[in-house]
Short mmCIF file of C-alpha atoms and ligand atoms in Angstrom, two decimals:
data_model
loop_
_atom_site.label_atom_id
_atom_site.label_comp_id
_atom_site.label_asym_id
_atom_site.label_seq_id
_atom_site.Cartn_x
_atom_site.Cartn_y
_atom_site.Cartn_z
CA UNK I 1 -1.65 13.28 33.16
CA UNK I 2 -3.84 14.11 30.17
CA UNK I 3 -2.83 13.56 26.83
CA UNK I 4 -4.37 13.92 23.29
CA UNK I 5 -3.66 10.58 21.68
CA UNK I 6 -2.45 7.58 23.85
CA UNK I 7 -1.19 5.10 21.35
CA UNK I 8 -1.18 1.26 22.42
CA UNK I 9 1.63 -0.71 21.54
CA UNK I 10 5.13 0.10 19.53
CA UNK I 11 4.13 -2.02 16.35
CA UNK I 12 3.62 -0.74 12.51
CA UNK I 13 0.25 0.05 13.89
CA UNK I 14 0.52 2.24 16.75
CA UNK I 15 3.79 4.08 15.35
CA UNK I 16 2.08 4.97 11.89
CA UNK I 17 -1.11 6.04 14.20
CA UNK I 18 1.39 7.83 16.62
CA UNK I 19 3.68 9.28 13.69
CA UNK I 20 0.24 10.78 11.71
CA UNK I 21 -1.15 12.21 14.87
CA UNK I 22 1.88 13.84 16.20
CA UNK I 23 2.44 14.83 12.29
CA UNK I 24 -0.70 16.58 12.50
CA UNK I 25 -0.22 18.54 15.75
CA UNK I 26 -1.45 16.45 18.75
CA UNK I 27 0.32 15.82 21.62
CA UNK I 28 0.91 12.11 21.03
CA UNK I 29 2.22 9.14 23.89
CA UNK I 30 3.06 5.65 22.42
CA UNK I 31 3.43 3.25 24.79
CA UNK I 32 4.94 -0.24 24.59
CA UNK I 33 4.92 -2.62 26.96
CA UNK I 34 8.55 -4.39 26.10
CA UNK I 35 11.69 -3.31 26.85
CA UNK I 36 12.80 -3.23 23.00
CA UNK I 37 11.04 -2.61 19.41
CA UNK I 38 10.17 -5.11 17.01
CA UNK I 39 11.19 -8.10 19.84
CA UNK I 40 9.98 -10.97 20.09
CA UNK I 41 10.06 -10.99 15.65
CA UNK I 42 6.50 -12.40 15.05
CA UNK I 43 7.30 -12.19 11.57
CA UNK I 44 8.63 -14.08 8.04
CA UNK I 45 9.30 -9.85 7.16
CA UNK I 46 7.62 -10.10 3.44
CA UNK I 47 6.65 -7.20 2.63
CA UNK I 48 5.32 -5.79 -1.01
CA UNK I 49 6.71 -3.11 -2.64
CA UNK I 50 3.84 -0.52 -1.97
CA UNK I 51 4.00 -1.28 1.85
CA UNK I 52 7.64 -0.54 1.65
CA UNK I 53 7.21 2.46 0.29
CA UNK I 54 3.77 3.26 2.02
CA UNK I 55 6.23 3.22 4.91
CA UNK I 56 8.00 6.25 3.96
CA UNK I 57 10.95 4.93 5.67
CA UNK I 58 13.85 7.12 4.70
CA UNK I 59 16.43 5.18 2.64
CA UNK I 60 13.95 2.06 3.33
CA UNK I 61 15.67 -0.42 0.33
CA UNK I 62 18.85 -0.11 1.98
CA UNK I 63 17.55 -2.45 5.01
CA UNK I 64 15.72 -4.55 2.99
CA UNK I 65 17.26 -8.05 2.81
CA UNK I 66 16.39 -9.96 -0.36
CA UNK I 67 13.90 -8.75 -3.25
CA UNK I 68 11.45 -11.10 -5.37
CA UNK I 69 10.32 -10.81 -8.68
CA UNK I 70 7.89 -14.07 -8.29
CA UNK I 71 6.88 -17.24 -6.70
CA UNK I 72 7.45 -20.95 -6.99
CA UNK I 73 3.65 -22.36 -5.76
CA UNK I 74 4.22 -26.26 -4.79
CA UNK I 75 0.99 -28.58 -4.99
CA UNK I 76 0.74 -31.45 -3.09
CA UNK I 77 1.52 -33.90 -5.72
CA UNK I 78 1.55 -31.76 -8.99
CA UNK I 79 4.76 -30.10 -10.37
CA UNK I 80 5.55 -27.10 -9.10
CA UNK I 81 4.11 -23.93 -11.25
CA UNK I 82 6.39 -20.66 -11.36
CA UNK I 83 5.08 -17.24 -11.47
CA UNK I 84 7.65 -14.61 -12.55
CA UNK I 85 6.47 -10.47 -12.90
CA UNK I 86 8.67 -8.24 -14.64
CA UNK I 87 9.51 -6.14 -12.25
CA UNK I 88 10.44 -6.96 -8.53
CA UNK I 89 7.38 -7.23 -6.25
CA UNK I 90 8.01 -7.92 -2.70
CA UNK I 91 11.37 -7.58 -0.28
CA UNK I 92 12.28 -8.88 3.26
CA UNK I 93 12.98 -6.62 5.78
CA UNK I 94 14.62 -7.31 9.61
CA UNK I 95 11.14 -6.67 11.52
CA UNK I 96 12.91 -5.21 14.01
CA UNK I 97 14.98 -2.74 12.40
CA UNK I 98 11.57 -1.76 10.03
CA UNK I 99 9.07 -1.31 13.58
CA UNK I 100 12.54 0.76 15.15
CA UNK I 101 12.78 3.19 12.00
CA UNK I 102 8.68 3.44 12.33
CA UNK I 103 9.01 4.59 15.90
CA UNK I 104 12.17 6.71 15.00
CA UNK I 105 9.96 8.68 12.30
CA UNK I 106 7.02 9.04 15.15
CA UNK I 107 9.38 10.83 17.62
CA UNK I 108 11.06 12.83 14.90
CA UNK I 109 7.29 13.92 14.34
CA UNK I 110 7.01 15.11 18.33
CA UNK I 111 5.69 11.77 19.24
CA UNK I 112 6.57 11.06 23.22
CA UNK I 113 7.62 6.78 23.20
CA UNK I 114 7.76 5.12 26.40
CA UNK I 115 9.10 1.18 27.10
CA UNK I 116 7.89 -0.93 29.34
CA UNK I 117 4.59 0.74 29.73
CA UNK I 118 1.62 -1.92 29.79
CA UNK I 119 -1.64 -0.69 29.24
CA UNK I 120 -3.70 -2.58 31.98
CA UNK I 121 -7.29 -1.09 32.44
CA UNK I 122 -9.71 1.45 30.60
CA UNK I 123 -12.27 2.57 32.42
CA UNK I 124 -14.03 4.52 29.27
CA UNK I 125 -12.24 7.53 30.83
CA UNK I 126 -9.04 7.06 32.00
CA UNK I 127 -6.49 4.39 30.93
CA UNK I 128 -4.49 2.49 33.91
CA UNK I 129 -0.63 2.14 32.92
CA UNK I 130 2.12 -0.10 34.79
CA UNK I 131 5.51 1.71 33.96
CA UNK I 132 8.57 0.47 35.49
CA UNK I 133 6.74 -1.08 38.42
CA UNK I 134 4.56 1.52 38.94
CA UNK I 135 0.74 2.16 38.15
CA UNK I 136 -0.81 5.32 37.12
CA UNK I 137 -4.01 6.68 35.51
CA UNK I 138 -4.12 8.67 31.98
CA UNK I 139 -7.10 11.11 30.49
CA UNK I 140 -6.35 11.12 26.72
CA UNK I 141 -8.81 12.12 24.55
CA UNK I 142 -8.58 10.01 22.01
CA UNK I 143 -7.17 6.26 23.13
CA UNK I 144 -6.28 4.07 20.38
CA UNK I 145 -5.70 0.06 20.89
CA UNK I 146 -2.68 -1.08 19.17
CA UNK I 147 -1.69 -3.84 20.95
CA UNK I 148 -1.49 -6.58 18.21
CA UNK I 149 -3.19 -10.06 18.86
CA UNK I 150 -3.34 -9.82 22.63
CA UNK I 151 -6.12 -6.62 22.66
CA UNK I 152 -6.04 -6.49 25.87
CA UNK I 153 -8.13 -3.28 26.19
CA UNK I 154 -9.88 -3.54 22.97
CA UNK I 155 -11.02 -7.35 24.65
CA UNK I 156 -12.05 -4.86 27.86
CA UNK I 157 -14.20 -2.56 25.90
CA UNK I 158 -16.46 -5.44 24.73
CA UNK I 159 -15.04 -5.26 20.47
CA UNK I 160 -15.73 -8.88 19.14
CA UNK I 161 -15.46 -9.87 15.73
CA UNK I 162 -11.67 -12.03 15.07
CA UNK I 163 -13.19 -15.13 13.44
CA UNK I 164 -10.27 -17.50 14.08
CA UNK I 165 -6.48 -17.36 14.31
CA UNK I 166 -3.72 -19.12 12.41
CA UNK I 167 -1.01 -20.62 14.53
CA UNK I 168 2.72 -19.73 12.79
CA UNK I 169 6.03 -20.66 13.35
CA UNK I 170 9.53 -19.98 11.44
CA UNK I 171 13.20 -20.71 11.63
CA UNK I 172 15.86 -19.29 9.80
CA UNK I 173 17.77 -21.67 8.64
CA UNK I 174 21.84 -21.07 7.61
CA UNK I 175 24.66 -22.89 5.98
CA UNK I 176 22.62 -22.89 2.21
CA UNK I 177 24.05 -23.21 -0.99
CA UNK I 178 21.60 -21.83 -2.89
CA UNK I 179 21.72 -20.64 -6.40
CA UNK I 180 22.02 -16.79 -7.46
CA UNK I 181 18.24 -17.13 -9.61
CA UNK I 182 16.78 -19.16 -6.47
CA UNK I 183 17.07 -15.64 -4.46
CA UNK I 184 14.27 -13.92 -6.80
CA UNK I 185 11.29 -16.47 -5.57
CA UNK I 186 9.69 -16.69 -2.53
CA UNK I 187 8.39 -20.78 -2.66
CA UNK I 188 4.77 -21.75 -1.18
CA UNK I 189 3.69 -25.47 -0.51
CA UNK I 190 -0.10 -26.32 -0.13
CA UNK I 191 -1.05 -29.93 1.28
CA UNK I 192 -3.15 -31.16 4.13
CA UNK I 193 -0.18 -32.57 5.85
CA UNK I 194 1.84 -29.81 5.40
CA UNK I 195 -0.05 -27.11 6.77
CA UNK I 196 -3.45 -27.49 7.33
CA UNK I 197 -5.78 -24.55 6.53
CA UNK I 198 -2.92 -22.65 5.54
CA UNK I 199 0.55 -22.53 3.79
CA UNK I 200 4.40 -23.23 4.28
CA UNK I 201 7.09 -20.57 2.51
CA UNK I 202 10.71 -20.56 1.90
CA UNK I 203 11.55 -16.74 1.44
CA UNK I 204 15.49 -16.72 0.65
CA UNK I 205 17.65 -14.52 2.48
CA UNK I 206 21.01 -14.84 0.96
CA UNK I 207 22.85 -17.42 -0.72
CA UNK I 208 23.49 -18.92 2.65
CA UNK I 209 20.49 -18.14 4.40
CA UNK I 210 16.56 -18.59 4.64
CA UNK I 211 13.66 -18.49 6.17
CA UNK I 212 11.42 -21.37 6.50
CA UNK I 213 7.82 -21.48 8.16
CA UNK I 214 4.54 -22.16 8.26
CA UNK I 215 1.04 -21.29 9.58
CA UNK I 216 -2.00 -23.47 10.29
CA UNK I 217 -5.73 -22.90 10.79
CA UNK I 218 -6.68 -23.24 14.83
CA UNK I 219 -7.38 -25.84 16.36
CA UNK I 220 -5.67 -28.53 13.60
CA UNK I 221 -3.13 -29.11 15.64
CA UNK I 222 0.85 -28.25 16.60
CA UNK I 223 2.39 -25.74 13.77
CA UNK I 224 5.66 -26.70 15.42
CA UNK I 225 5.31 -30.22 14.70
CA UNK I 226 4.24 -30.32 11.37
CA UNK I 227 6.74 -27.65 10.77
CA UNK I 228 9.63 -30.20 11.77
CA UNK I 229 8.08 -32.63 9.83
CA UNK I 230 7.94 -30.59 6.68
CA UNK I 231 11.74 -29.50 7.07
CA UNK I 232 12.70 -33.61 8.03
CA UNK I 233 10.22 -34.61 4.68
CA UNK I 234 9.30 -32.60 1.89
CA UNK I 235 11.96 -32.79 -1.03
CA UNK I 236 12.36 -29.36 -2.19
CA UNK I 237 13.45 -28.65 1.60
CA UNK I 238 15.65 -30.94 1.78
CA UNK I 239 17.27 -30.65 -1.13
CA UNK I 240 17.36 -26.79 -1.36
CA UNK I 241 16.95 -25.75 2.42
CA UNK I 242 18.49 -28.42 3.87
CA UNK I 243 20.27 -25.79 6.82
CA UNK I 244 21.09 -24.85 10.14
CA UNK I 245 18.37 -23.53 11.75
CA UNK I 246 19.61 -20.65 14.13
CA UNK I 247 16.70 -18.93 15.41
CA UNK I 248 12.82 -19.79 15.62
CA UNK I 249 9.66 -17.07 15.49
CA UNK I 250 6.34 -18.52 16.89
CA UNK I 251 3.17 -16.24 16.91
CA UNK I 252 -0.82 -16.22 15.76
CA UNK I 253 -2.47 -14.50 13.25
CA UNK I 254 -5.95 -13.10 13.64
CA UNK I 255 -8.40 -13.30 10.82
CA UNK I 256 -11.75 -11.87 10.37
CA UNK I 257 -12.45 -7.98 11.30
CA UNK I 258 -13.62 -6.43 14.00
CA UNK I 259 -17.44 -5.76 13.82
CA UNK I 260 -16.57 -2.13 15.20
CA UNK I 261 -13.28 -0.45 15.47
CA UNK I 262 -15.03 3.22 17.33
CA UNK I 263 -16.41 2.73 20.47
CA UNK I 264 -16.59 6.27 21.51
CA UNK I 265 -13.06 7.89 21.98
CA UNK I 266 -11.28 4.21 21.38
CA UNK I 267 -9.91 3.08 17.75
CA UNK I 268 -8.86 -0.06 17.44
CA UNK I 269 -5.95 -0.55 14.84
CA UNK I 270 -3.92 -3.27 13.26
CA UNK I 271 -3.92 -6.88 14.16
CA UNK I 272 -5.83 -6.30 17.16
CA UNK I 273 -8.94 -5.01 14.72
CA UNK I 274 -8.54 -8.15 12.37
CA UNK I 275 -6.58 -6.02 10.11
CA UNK I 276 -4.73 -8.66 8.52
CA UNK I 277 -4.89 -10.04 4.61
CA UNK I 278 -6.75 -13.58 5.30
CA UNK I 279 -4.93 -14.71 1.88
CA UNK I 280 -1.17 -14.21 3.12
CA UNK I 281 -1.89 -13.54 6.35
CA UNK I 282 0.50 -10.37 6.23
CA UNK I 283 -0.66 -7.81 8.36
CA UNK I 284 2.18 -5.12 8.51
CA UNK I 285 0.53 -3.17 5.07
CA UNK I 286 -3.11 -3.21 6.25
CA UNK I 287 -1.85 -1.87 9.92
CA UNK I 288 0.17 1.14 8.20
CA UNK I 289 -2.66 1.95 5.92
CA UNK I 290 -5.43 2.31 8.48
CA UNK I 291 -2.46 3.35 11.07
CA UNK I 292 -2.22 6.11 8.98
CA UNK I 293 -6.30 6.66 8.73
CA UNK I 294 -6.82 6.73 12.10
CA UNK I 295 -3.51 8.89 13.25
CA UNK I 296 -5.22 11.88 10.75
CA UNK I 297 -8.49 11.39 12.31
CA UNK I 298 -7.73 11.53 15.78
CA UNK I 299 -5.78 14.31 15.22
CA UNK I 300 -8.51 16.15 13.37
CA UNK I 301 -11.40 15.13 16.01
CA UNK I 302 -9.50 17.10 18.47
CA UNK I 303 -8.25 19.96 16.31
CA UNK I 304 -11.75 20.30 14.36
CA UNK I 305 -14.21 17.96 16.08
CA UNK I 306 -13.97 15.57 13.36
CA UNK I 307 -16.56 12.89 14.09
CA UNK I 308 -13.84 9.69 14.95
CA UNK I 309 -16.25 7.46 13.25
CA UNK I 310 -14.56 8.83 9.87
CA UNK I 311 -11.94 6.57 10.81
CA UNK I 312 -13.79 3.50 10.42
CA UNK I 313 -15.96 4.74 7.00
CA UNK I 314 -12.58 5.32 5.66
CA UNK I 315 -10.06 2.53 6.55
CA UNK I 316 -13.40 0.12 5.57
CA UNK I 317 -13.85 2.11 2.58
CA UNK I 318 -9.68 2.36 1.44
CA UNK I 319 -9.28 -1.34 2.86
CA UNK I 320 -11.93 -3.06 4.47
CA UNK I 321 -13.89 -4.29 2.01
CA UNK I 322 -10.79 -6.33 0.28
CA UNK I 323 -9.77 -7.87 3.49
CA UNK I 324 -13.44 -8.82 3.82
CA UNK I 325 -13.10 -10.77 0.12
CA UNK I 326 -9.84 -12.18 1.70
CA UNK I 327 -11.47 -14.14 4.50
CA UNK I 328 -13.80 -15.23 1.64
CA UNK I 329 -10.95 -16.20 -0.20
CA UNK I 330 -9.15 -17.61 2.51
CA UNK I 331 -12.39 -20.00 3.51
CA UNK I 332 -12.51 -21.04 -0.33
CA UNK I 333 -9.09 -22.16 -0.79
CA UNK I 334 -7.23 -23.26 2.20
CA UNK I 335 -7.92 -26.47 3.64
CA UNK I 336 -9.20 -28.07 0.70
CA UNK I 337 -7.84 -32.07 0.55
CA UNK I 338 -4.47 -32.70 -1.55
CA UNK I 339 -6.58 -34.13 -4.87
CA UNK I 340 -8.27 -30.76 -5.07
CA UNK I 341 -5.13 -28.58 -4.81
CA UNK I 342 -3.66 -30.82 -7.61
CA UNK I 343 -6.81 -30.44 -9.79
CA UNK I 344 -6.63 -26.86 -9.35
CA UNK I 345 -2.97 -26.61 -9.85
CA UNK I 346 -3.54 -28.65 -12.94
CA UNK I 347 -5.88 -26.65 -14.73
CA UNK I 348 -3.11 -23.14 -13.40
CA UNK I 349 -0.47 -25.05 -15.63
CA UNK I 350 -1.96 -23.15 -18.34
CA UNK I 351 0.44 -20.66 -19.89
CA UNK I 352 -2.60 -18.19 -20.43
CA UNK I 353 -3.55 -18.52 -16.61
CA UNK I 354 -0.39 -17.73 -15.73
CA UNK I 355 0.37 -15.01 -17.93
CA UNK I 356 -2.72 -13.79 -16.10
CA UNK I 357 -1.40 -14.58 -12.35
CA UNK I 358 1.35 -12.66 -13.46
CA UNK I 359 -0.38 -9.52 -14.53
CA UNK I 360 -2.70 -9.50 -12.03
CA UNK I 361 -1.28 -11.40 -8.97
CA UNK I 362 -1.01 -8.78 -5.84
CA UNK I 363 0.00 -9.60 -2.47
CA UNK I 364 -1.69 -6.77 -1.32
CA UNK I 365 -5.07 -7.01 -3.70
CA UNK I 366 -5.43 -10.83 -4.21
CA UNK I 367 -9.60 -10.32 -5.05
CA UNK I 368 -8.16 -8.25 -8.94
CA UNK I 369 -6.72 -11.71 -9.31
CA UNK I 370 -9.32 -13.69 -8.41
CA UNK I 371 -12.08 -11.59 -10.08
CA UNK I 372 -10.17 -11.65 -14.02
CA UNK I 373 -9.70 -15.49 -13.60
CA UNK I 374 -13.37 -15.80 -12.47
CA UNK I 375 -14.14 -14.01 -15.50
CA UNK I 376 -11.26 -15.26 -18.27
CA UNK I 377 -11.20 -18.63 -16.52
CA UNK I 378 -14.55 -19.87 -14.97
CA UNK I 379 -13.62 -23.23 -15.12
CA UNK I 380 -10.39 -23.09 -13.00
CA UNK I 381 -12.95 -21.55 -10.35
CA UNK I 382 -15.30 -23.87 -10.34
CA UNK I 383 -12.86 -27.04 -9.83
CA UNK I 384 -12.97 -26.02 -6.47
CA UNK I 385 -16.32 -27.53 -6.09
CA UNK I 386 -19.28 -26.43 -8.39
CA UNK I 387 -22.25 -26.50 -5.00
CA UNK I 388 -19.45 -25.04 -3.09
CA UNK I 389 -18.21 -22.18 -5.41
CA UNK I 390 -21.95 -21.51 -6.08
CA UNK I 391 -22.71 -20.50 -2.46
CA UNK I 392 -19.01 -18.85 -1.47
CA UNK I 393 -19.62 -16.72 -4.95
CA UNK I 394 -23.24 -15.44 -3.96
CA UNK I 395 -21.52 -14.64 -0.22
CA UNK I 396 -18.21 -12.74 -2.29
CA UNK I 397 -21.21 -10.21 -3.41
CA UNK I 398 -23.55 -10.41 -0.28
C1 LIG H 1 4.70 -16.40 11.83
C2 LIG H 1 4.22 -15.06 11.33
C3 LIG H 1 4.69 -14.58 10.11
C4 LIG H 1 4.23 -13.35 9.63
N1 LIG H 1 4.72 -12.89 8.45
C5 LIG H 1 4.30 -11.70 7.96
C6 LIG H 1 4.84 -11.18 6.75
O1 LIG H 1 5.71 -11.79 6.13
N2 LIG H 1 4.36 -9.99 6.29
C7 LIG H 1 3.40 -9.27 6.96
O2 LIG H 1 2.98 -8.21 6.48
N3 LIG H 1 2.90 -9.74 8.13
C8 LIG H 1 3.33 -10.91 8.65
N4 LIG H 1 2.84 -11.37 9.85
C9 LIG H 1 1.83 -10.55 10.54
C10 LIG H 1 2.45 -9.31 11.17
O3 LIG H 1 3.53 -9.67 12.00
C11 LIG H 1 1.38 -8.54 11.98
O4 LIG H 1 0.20 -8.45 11.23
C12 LIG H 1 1.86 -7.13 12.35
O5 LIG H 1 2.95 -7.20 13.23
C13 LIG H 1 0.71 -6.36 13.01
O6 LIG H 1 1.17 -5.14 13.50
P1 LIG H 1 0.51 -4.50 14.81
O7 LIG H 1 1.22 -3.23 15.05
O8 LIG H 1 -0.96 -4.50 14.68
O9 LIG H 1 0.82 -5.54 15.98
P2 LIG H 1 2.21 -5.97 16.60
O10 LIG H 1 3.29 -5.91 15.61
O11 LIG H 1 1.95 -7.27 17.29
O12 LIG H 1 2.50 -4.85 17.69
C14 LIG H 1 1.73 -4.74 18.86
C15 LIG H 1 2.61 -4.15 19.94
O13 LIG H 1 1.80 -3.83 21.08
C16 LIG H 1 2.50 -4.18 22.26
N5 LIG H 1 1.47 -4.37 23.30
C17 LIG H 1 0.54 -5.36 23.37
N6 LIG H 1 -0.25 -5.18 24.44
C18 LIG H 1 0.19 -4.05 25.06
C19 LIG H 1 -0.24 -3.35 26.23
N7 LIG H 1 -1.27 -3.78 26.96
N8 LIG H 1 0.43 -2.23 26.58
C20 LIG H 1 1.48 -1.78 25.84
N9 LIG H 1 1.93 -2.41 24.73
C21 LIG H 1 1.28 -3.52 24.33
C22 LIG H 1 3.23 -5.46 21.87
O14 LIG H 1 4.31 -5.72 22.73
C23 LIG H 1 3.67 -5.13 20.44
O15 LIG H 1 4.92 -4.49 20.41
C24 LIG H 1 3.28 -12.59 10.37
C25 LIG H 1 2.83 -13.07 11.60
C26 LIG H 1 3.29 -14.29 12.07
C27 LIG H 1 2.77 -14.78 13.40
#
């Protein structure tokens, strides 16, 4: 069977890549290898408001869940500081429903979808698929790896580059009583007990329900158990989110980008190219963005001979290069000890830095932050460590 575009795997990813392509005229197969969309939910489902409507989702805030305007940041041991914007700035979605509608739009655009299809072999040529038990072989001309963490084929063709992975689990958690004003913040606790090289959220559902979770850096141990310690100790937990948990989410995170994301008629997308912000590890904008890039380019490589290394010049060029300031970011401020978070917190608890946090804070574009406090507020930067900053600071522009 020959093809134009095989798309790997039914996530934001492939069906923005498989809705773009199809969009633009190719004959377009996306193949998944579960039975259903959007299941297992690897996901806490924050999303900001440009990726919801980068999504072009038709009628997209009617399945969003909650909306935020801000965030409650817990330190360690220093009082929580509150950031509030003046407009709202991030929703939760059902994952499920949101990578459904995504696949919807890509066979309303021609798009052929096909469950329980695993990719199993490439062979540089043709593309081995197990569908309902059986095997067969595929000649697309343009393959494109979409498959999320596991890579499978991308792993195959020889693309290295993930630096490490963050290890993430969530519950949702039921039975709340929480207060009308605590729906408009999404919380965030640092602390080297909490979760190690990484974070732990609360992201309010409904008055009755949340979702609690966190993620921690590999290798520093189980995120399950220091997940059930966090819900069993920290005080704002048990005092706010003190629930019924109904439902737990495990899954990794991949951080650092692929060194190449061509390797002749292959493009790797999404998660499995590193794709992911290293800052909030959310990785659903960043896969429809390039999604998106390499959908168009694929398409145009067949329709025009458009060289398919435009893809990666211009998801690097729209997106690459703040992702790359991320995993800076990322290896300056997580996994610092408790007494530093506090210091730095500290010196935030400035009602001029957080006027700034407020105007400049992104979810999607953390560095616009992080570059107007480096230059309004030097010191805050350098509590971090003055040898330390020194060398991570020459690396941001190197
Ligand atoms: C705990 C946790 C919380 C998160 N919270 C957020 C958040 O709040 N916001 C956010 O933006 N991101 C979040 N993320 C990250 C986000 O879920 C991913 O970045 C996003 O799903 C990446 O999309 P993708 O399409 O690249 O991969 P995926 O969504 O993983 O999709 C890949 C698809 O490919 C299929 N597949 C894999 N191999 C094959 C094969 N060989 N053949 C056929 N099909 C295959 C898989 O079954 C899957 O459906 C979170 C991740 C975790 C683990």
């Amino acid at each position: 069977m020959e093809k134009d575009v095989v798309v790997i795997g039914g996530g934001p990813a492939g069906s923005s890549v498989a809705r773009e392509a199809a969009k633009n005229g190719s004959e377009v197969l996306l193949l998944e290898k579960n039975n259903f969309i959007g299941e297992p939910v690897q996901c806490a489902g924050l999303l900001s408001k440009r990726a919801i409507d980068f999504s072009k989702i038709d009628r997209i805030r009617d399945i969003a869940i909650n909306s935020y305007r801000g965030a409650i940041f817990h330190p360690p041991n220093e009082d929580p500081i509150k950031i509030k914007a003046d407009e709202k700035k991030a929703f939760t979605v059902d994952r499920s429903i949101f990578d459904r509608k995504l696949v919807e739009d890509a066979i309303k655009e021609g798009a052929e979808f096909r469950v329980n299809s695993s990719a199993k072999k490439w062979d540089g040529k043709k593309l081995t698929i197990r569908h309902n038990g059986k095997s067969k072989k595929i000649e697309p001309s343009v393959l494109v790896s979409a498959e999320g963490i596991q890579r499978k084929i991308a792993k195959q063709a020889g693309l290295k580059g993930i630096k490490t992975y963050l290890s993430g689990v969530q519950t949702t958690l039921t039975n709340l009583r929480l207060k009308e004003e605590d729906l408009n913040y999404v919380e965030l606790f640092l602390g080297e007990n909490i979760a190690p090289g990484f974070f732990a959220w609360a992201i309010p559902l409904t008055q009755n329900k949340a979702r609690v979770g966190l993620c921690v850096k590999m290798g520093e141990g189980s995120a399950f158990d220091y997940l059930k310690s966090f819900v069993k100790t920290n005080p704002v937990i048990k005092d706010k989110y003190n629930g019924k948990p109904i439902k737990f989410n495990f899954g990794c995170i991949p951080l650092g980008l692929l060194d190449k994301t061509v390797l002749n008629n292959l493009l790797v997308v999404g998660d499995a190219a590193g794709q992911v912000k290293p800052t909030s590890g959310g990785g659903v904008y960043p896969s429809l963005v390039c999604g998106k890039i390499a959908g168009e380019v694929a398409s145009r490589n067949i329709t025009n001979n458009l060289d398919l290394e435009v893809y990666e010049e211009r998801w690097r060029e729209k997106i690459g290069k703040e992702l790359e300031i991320g995993w800076k970011l990322n290896k300056l401020f997580f996994g610092l000890q408790d007494k530093k978070y506090d210091r730095i917190f500290d010196k935030i608890n400035d009602p001029e830095v957080i006027k700034t946090i407020e105007d400049y804070g992104d979810i999607d574009y953390p560095s616009k932050l992080f570059f107007k406090l480096l230059k309004n507020k030097p010191s805050l930067i350098k509590t971090i460590g003055s040898t330390y900053i020194k060398q991570s600071l020459k690396n941001l522009f190197t």
